[in-house]
Tab-separated table of C-alpha atoms and ligand atoms in Angstrom:
chain	number	residue	atom	x	y	z
J	1	MET	CA	9.812	-2.215	13.394
J	2	ASP	CA	9.213	-5.411	11.455
J	3	ILE	CA	6.028	-7.343	10.855
J	4	THR	CA	6.222	-11.089	10.298
J	5	LEU	CA	4.009	-12.126	7.411
J	6	ASN	CA	1.995	-15.356	7.401
J	7	ASN	CA	4.759	-17.138	5.447
J	8	GLY	CA	7.509	-16.125	7.890
J	9	VAL	CA	8.960	-13.342	5.738
J	10	THR	CA	9.605	-10.129	7.659
J	11	MET	CA	8.459	-6.781	6.281
J	12	PRO	CA	9.363	-3.358	7.685
J	13	ALA	CA	6.019	-2.047	8.928
J	14	LEU	CA	6.618	1.489	7.691
J	15	GLY	CA	7.412	2.074	4.027
J	16	LEU	CA	7.553	4.925	1.543
J	17	GLY	CA	4.644	5.240	-0.898
J	18	VAL	CA	5.206	6.735	-4.349
J	19	PHE	CA	1.726	7.135	-5.847
J	20	GLN	CA	1.650	10.496	-7.671
J	21	SER	CA	5.378	10.968	-7.106
J	22	ALA	CA	6.496	12.409	-10.420
J	23	PRO	CA	9.124	10.192	-12.050
J	24	GLU	CA	11.693	13.009	-11.874
J	25	GLU	CA	11.126	13.325	-8.096
J	26	THR	CA	10.846	9.643	-7.312
J	27	THR	CA	14.506	8.653	-7.517
J	28	THR	CA	15.518	11.346	-5.021
J	29	ALA	CA	12.576	10.619	-2.720
J	30	VAL	CA	13.492	6.929	-2.569
J	31	GLU	CA	17.160	7.707	-2.023
J	32	VAL	CA	16.362	10.235	0.725
J	33	ALA	CA	13.999	7.770	2.396
J	34	LEU	CA	16.558	4.967	2.377
J	35	ASN	CA	19.206	7.316	3.767
J	36	THR	CA	16.721	8.314	6.480
J	37	GLY	CA	16.255	4.701	7.547
J	38	TYR	CA	13.269	3.456	5.540
J	39	ARG	CA	13.782	-0.085	4.250
J	40	HIS	CA	10.481	-0.597	2.423
J	41	ILE	CA	9.193	1.045	-0.768
J	42	ASP	CA	5.672	0.589	-2.156
J	43	THR	CA	5.225	1.252	-5.862
J	44	ALA	CA	2.963	-0.120	-8.624
J	45	ALA	CA	3.093	-0.780	-12.341
J	46	ALA	CA	0.278	1.764	-12.706
J	47	TYR	CA	2.287	4.553	-11.033
J	48	GLY	CA	4.715	4.708	-13.961
J	49	ASN	CA	7.739	5.135	-11.698
J	50	GLU	CA	9.135	1.642	-11.037
J	51	ARG	CA	12.258	2.500	-13.039
J	52	GLU	CA	12.898	5.573	-10.881
J	53	VAL	CA	12.290	3.575	-7.707
J	54	GLY	CA	14.960	1.122	-8.846
J	55	ASN	CA	17.369	3.993	-9.524
J	56	GLY	CA	16.759	5.384	-6.040
J	57	ILE	CA	17.479	2.005	-4.467
J	58	ARG	CA	20.742	1.686	-6.403
J	59	ASN	CA	21.755	5.300	-5.612
J	60	SER	CA	21.318	4.603	-1.893
J	61	GLY	CA	24.211	2.155	-2.013
J	62	LEU	CA	22.246	-0.356	0.067
J	63	SER	CA	22.292	-4.034	-0.814
J	64	ARG	CA	19.239	-5.295	-2.622
J	65	SER	CA	18.495	-7.607	0.300
J	66	ASP	CA	18.348	-4.649	2.697
J	67	VAL	CA	15.338	-3.115	0.930
J	68	PHE	CA	11.834	-4.575	0.907
J	69	VAL	CA	10.445	-3.891	-2.578
J	70	GLU	CA	6.683	-4.037	-3.028
J	71	THR	CA	4.850	-3.486	-6.296
J	72	LYS	CA	1.438	-4.161	-7.805
J	73	VAL	CA	0.040	-5.764	-10.919
J	74	TRP	CA	-2.442	-3.543	-12.751
J	75	VAL	CA	-5.819	-5.009	-13.832
J	76	SER	CA	-5.028	-4.823	-17.562
J	77	ASP	CA	-2.314	-7.410	-16.865
J	78	TYR	CA	-4.662	-9.854	-15.109
J	79	GLY	CA	-4.857	-13.437	-16.386
J	80	TYR	CA	-2.393	-16.250	-15.708
J	81	ASP	CA	0.122	-15.681	-18.519
J	82	GLN	CA	-0.306	-11.904	-18.522
J	83	THR	CA	0.429	-11.711	-14.803
J	84	LEU	CA	3.504	-13.911	-15.115
J	85	HIS	CA	4.665	-11.440	-17.745
J	86	ALA	CA	3.762	-8.510	-15.480
J	87	TRP	CA	6.484	-9.818	-13.139
J	88	ASP	CA	9.004	-9.627	-16.040
J	89	LYS	CA	7.984	-6.032	-16.676
J	90	ALA	CA	8.211	-5.054	-13.008
J	91	VAL	CA	11.614	-6.583	-12.294
J	92	GLY	CA	12.914	-5.262	-15.613
J	93	LYS	CA	11.925	-1.696	-14.755
J	94	LEU	CA	12.997	-1.917	-11.121
J	95	GLY	CA	16.276	-3.546	-12.155
J	96	VAL	CA	15.972	-6.266	-9.516
J	97	GLU	CA	16.016	-10.047	-9.711
J	98	TYR	CA	13.165	-10.727	-7.314
J	99	LEU	CA	10.357	-8.854	-5.600
J	100	ASP	CA	9.707	-8.954	-1.877
J	101	LEU	CA	5.959	-8.485	-2.207
J	102	LEU	CA	3.798	-8.549	-5.325
J	103	ILE	CA	0.108	-7.750	-4.924
J	104	LEU	CA	-2.935	-7.451	-7.173
J	105	HIS	CA	-3.763	-3.732	-7.300
J	106	GLN	CA	-7.518	-4.257	-6.995
J	107	PRO	CA	-10.165	-6.837	-7.739
J	108	ALA	CA	-11.664	-6.699	-11.227
J	109	PRO	CA	-15.232	-7.238	-10.024
J	110	ASP	CA	-16.738	-7.904	-13.443
J	111	ARG	CA	-13.876	-10.219	-14.444
J	112	PHE	CA	-13.223	-12.014	-11.220
J	113	GLU	CA	-12.080	-15.166	-12.999
J	114	LYS	CA	-9.213	-13.115	-14.457
J	115	THR	CA	-8.436	-11.841	-10.969
J	116	ILE	CA	-8.243	-15.457	-9.770
J	117	ASP	CA	-5.993	-16.415	-12.683
J	118	ALA	CA	-3.754	-13.441	-11.889
J	119	TYR	CA	-3.480	-14.596	-8.288
J	120	LYS	CA	-2.654	-18.148	-9.446
J	121	ALA	CA	0.251	-16.618	-11.382
J	122	LEU	CA	1.388	-14.947	-8.153
J	123	GLU	CA	1.296	-18.380	-6.509
J	124	THR	CA	3.552	-19.719	-9.269
J	125	LEU	CA	5.954	-16.789	-8.872
J	126	LEU	CA	6.049	-17.449	-5.137
J	127	ALA	CA	6.724	-21.165	-5.598
J	128	ASP	CA	9.541	-20.303	-8.025
J	129	GLY	CA	11.159	-17.876	-5.574
J	130	ARG	CA	10.639	-14.944	-7.917
J	131	VAL	CA	8.655	-13.172	-5.186
J	132	ARG	CA	9.032	-13.645	-1.431
J	133	ALA	CA	5.392	-12.915	-0.583
J	134	ILE	CA	2.132	-12.282	-2.435
J	135	GLY	CA	-1.015	-10.378	-1.622
J	136	VAL	CA	-3.894	-8.218	-2.711
J	137	SER	CA	-5.137	-4.667	-2.480
J	138	ASN	CA	-8.600	-3.184	-2.140
J	139	PHE	CA	-10.101	-6.621	-1.477
J	140	MET	CA	-13.303	-6.500	0.538
J	141	PRO	CA	-14.311	-9.521	2.685
J	142	HIS	CA	-16.438	-11.025	-0.099
J	143	HIS	CA	-13.534	-10.722	-2.584
J	144	LEU	CA	-11.254	-12.423	-0.083
J	145	LYS	CA	-13.786	-15.210	0.422
J	146	GLN	CA	-14.053	-15.831	-3.319
J	147	LEU	CA	-10.281	-15.753	-3.673
J	148	LEU	CA	-9.638	-18.127	-0.781
J	149	GLU	CA	-12.166	-20.599	-2.167
J	150	ALA	CA	-10.394	-20.730	-5.523
J	151	THR	CA	-6.691	-20.566	-4.608
J	152	GLU	CA	-4.144	-22.189	-2.288
J	153	VAL	CA	-1.923	-19.492	-0.766
J	154	ILE	CA	-3.489	-17.086	1.721
J	155	PRO	CA	-2.465	-13.524	0.821
J	156	ALA	CA	0.217	-12.120	3.123
J	157	VAL	CA	-1.063	-8.546	2.820
J	158	ASN	CA	-4.251	-6.684	1.905
J	159	GLN	CA	-3.508	-3.031	1.155
J	160	ILE	CA	-6.616	-0.867	1.627
J	161	GLU	CA	-7.680	2.748	2.105
J	162	LEU	CA	-7.239	3.260	5.837
J	163	HIS	CA	-6.932	6.487	7.810
J	164	PRO	CA	-8.785	7.805	10.853
J	165	TYR	CA	-11.838	8.838	8.787
J	166	PHE	CA	-12.171	5.435	7.087
J	167	THR	CA	-11.018	2.429	9.058
J	168	GLN	CA	-12.831	-0.461	7.315
J	169	GLN	CA	-13.197	-2.524	10.485
J	170	ASP	CA	-14.946	-5.291	8.542
J	171	VAL	CA	-11.986	-5.681	6.193
J	172	GLN	CA	-9.510	-5.531	9.065
J	173	ALA	CA	-11.461	-8.270	10.861
J	174	ALA	CA	-11.549	-10.483	7.752
J	175	ASP	CA	-7.823	-9.918	7.236
J	176	SER	CA	-6.922	-10.864	10.784
J	177	GLU	CA	-9.186	-13.897	10.721
J	178	HIS	CA	-6.966	-15.249	7.935
J	179	GLY	CA	-3.628	-13.994	9.249
J	180	ILE	CA	-3.433	-11.343	6.517
J	181	ILE	CA	-1.608	-8.125	7.414
J	182	THR	CA	-3.654	-5.005	6.730
J	183	GLN	CA	-1.552	-2.360	5.049
J	184	ALA	CA	-2.906	1.183	5.066
J	185	TRP	CA	-2.893	3.256	1.906
J	186	SER	CA	-3.452	6.976	2.399
J	187	PRO	CA	-2.323	6.223	5.972
J	188	ILE	CA	-2.121	9.926	6.829
J	189	GLY	CA	-5.281	10.619	4.887
J	190	GLY	CA	-3.745	11.820	1.615
J	191	ILE	CA	-6.916	11.016	-0.291
J	192	THR	CA	-8.858	13.355	2.021
J	193	PHE	CA	-6.781	16.323	0.889
J	194	TYR	CA	-4.812	15.702	-2.268
J	195	PRO	CA	-5.695	18.305	-4.864
J	196	GLY	CA	-7.915	17.679	-7.837
J	197	TRP	CA	-9.758	14.756	-6.293
J	198	GLY	CA	-13.503	14.861	-5.723
J	199	GLY	CA	-15.187	12.470	-3.356
J	200	LYS	CA	-18.161	12.424	-1.090
J	201	ASP	CA	-16.391	13.610	2.025
J	202	ARG	CA	-13.358	15.780	1.582
J	203	ARG	CA	-12.905	16.622	5.225
J	204	ASN	CA	-9.159	16.833	5.626
J	205	VAL	CA	-8.105	14.364	8.313
J	206	MET	CA	-4.768	16.180	8.662
J	207	GLN	CA	-6.735	19.096	10.178
J	208	ASP	CA	-8.793	17.054	12.601
J	209	PRO	CA	-8.900	18.797	16.029
J	210	ALA	CA	-8.842	15.567	18.071
J	211	ILE	CA	-5.706	14.404	16.265
J	212	ALA	CA	-4.176	17.872	16.661
J	213	ALA	CA	-4.767	17.710	20.431
J	214	ILE	CA	-3.083	14.310	20.722
J	215	ALA	CA	-0.213	15.522	18.551
J	216	HIS	CA	0.196	18.591	20.756
J	217	ALA	CA	0.264	16.462	23.911
J	218	HIS	CA	3.156	14.395	22.517
J	219	GLY	CA	5.034	17.223	20.793
J	220	LYS	CA	4.470	15.423	17.487
J	221	SER	CA	2.671	16.221	14.221
J	222	PRO	CA	-0.752	14.903	13.145
J	223	ALA	CA	0.951	12.738	10.489
J	224	GLN	CA	3.211	11.188	13.128
J	225	VAL	CA	0.251	10.486	15.399
J	226	MET	CA	-1.641	8.765	12.569
J	227	LEU	CA	1.370	6.630	11.695
J	228	ARG	CA	1.847	5.637	15.337
J	229	TRP	CA	-1.868	4.749	15.476
J	230	HIS	CA	-1.367	2.299	12.580
J	231	LEU	CA	1.824	0.768	13.935
J	232	GLN	CA	0.477	0.241	17.465
J	233	GLN	CA	-2.511	-1.616	16.022
J	234	GLY	CA	-0.354	-4.010	14.011
J	235	ARG	CA	-0.775	-2.451	10.598
J	236	SER	CA	1.749	-1.625	7.936
J	237	ALA	CA	1.643	1.961	6.615
J	238	ILE	CA	3.221	3.465	3.508
J	239	PRO	CA	3.019	7.279	3.685
J	240	LYS	CA	3.947	9.102	0.494
J	241	SER	CA	6.088	12.197	0.360
J	242	THR	CA	8.586	13.647	-2.047
J	243	ASN	CA	9.574	16.344	0.449
J	244	PRO	CA	12.768	15.428	2.385
J	245	ASP	CA	11.575	17.063	5.625
J	246	ARG	CA	8.255	15.255	5.530
J	247	ILE	CA	9.926	11.972	4.525
J	248	ALA	CA	12.033	12.314	7.692
J	249	GLU	CA	9.060	13.443	9.811
J	250	ASN	CA	7.049	10.379	8.775
J	251	PHE	CA	9.847	8.073	9.894
J	252	ASP	CA	10.367	9.798	13.238
J	253	VAL	CA	7.644	7.827	14.981
J	254	PHE	CA	9.532	5.344	17.116
J	255	ASP	CA	10.124	7.478	20.211
J	256	PHE	CA	6.609	7.914	21.563
J	257	GLU	CA	3.596	5.806	22.405
J	258	LEU	CA	-0.121	6.553	22.191
J	259	SER	CA	-2.186	5.457	25.172
J	260	PRO	CA	-5.159	3.090	24.752
J	261	PRO	CA	-7.610	6.000	25.287
J	262	GLU	CA	-5.799	8.018	22.611
J	263	LEU	CA	-6.043	5.079	20.196
J	264	GLY	CA	-9.740	4.904	21.079
J	265	VAL	CA	-10.287	8.597	20.341
J	266	ILE	CA	-8.735	8.168	16.885
J	267	ASN	CA	-10.663	4.963	16.182
J	268	ALA	CA	-13.882	6.822	17.005
J	269	LEU	CA	-13.283	9.330	14.182
J	270	ASP	CA	-14.326	6.804	11.519
J	271	THR	CA	-17.022	8.232	9.242
J	272	GLY	CA	-17.592	5.029	7.286
J	273	VAL	CA	-17.218	7.075	4.095
J	274	ARG	CA	-14.845	5.838	1.423
J	275	ASN	CA	-12.857	8.453	-0.469
J	276	GLY	CA	-11.177	6.213	-3.036
J	277	PRO	CA	-12.802	4.167	-5.784
J	278	ASP	CA	-15.368	1.560	-4.804
J	279	PRO	CA	-13.678	-1.837	-5.279
J	280	ASP	CA	-16.996	-3.272	-6.487
J	281	GLU	CA	-17.478	-0.725	-9.227
J	282	ALA	CA	-16.538	-2.128	-12.641
J	283	ARG	CA	-14.730	0.655	-14.463
J	284	GLU	CA	-13.889	-0.271	-18.013
J	285	GLU	CA	-11.292	2.473	-18.456
J	286	ARG	CA	-9.008	0.664	-16.015
J	287	PHE	CA	-8.458	-2.005	-18.641
J	288	ALA	CA	-7.465	0.606	-21.212
J	289	MET	CA	-4.296	1.490	-19.336
J	290	VAL	CA	-1.451	-0.400	-20.948
J	291	ILE	CA	1.539	-1.205	-18.757
J	292	THR	CA	4.573	-0.763	-20.972
J	293	GLU	CA	7.274	-3.353	-21.456
J	294	ALA	CA	10.452	-2.951	-19.400
U	301	LIG	P1	-0.741	9.604	2.127
U	301	LIG	O1	0.555	8.936	2.185
U	301	LIG	O2	-1.707	9.400	3.243
U	301	LIG	O3	-0.546	11.189	1.957
U	301	LIG	C1	0.278	11.699	0.966
U	301	LIG	C2	0.055	13.204	0.912
U	301	LIG	O4	0.406	13.779	2.155
U	301	LIG	C3	0.888	13.875	-0.131
U	301	LIG	O5	0.132	14.951	-0.652
U	301	LIG	C4	2.091	14.409	0.671
U	301	LIG	O6	2.635	15.549	0.044
U	301	LIG	C5	1.445	14.736	1.994
U	301	LIG	N1	2.308	14.546	3.163
U	301	LIG	C6	3.244	13.573	3.347
U	301	LIG	N2	3.772	13.643	4.572
U	301	LIG	C7	3.180	14.689	5.190
U	301	LIG	C8	3.316	15.247	6.475
U	301	LIG	N3	4.169	14.743	7.357
U	301	LIG	N4	2.551	16.336	6.782
U	301	LIG	C9	1.690	16.853	5.863
U	301	LIG	N5	1.511	16.347	4.618
U	301	LIG	C10	2.248	15.267	4.291
U	301	LIG	O7	-1.538	9.241	0.799
U	301	LIG	P2	-1.318	8.299	-0.465
U	301	LIG	O8	-0.182	8.740	-1.278
U	301	LIG	O9	-2.652	8.194	-1.097
U	301	LIG	O10	-1.004	6.861	0.160
U	301	LIG	C11	0.302	6.391	0.439
U	301	LIG	C12	0.725	5.314	-0.513
U	301	LIG	O11	-0.241	4.258	-0.548
U	301	LIG	C13	0.784	5.745	-1.970
U	301	LIG	O12	1.882	6.571	-2.261
U	301	LIG	C14	0.822	4.420	-2.657
U	301	LIG	O13	2.101	3.826	-2.542
U	301	LIG	C15	-0.223	3.668	-1.843
U	301	LIG	N6	-1.591	3.752	-2.418
U	301	LIG	C16	-2.165	2.604	-2.844
U	301	LIG	C17	-3.434	2.615	-3.382
U	301	LIG	C18	-4.050	1.330	-3.815
U	301	LIG	O14	-5.090	1.337	-4.489
U	301	LIG	N7	-3.478	0.200	-3.482
U	301	LIG	C19	-4.147	3.816	-3.516
U	301	LIG	C20	-3.528	4.992	-3.068
U	301	LIG	C21	-2.272	4.936	-2.512
U	301	LIG	P3	4.231	15.752	-0.180
U	301	LIG	O15	4.691	14.667	-1.109
U	301	LIG	O16	4.305	17.113	-0.770
U	301	LIG	O17	4.857	15.660	1.186
């Protein structure tokens, strides 16, 4: 299933995420996913595994043009020249000549002018054909407004925390108003259950009884139901797994359909409670992370 972005580029709606995929597991996970039928991988400079993602793509034997490669610029590389150079680092590690989608990993709320300059570099990369589409991540409506006022190209994608317990309807509405595709991170609620993470509400969405009942009715798993819920509402989703069975399970979502009442039941589970970092919180340590050269 493809989604057409606001610049006409098509993006496979479902991709493989690789946050917290250990480098030694990432190459195999990417290769397994591509052999399973995935054609979209979401990585980031900050994940430290772009090199392994590139190896997995090459091991799959697929042509470069058959795989939609998405990565993110980390905040310590924000600024016009720094972000142009972040592209060099990303393509160097991935071993590719262009990126399909390059996004800013998050706003830097206390240095928004640097965020704007970083986005202007993305615009240059787009104009030069070094990326096919550009976007943002973790941008709230007021960040989008500030960005749109200061730049020319409307982001193609806004990647945000989005699972049944946190649906960010306000961000989704702002995205659609501008023709921006909302892409769900933690689409099956990973941040509600991955180990070692605190958070205000650690209710595990994977164990939600309403989702379990819908899954049971369709002979599918809760993860598959959540992914279907994203796809049927026009979102992109990038579930992470390094387990071959779960990689396959998460792609086996094209043979059933949730009814409008079922979509409504899942939409009603929203708690309004964010699990991930607050995009408006200025955290200095983010700037301390140095993204290595390719
Ligand atoms: P997720 O994809 O919702 O969940 C991943 C977790 O679920 C992992 O612990 C995985 O473990 C497990 N899992 C995978 N498939 C499963 C299944 N079918 N049944 C049960 N458990 C399953 O969470 P995420 O990794 O946070 O988000 C996905 C991707 O979004 C990331 O990998 C990354 O690419 C992106 N992301 C972006 C941001 C951002 O700030 N832009 C933040 C977070 C994530 P196994 O690997 O053991 O299967």
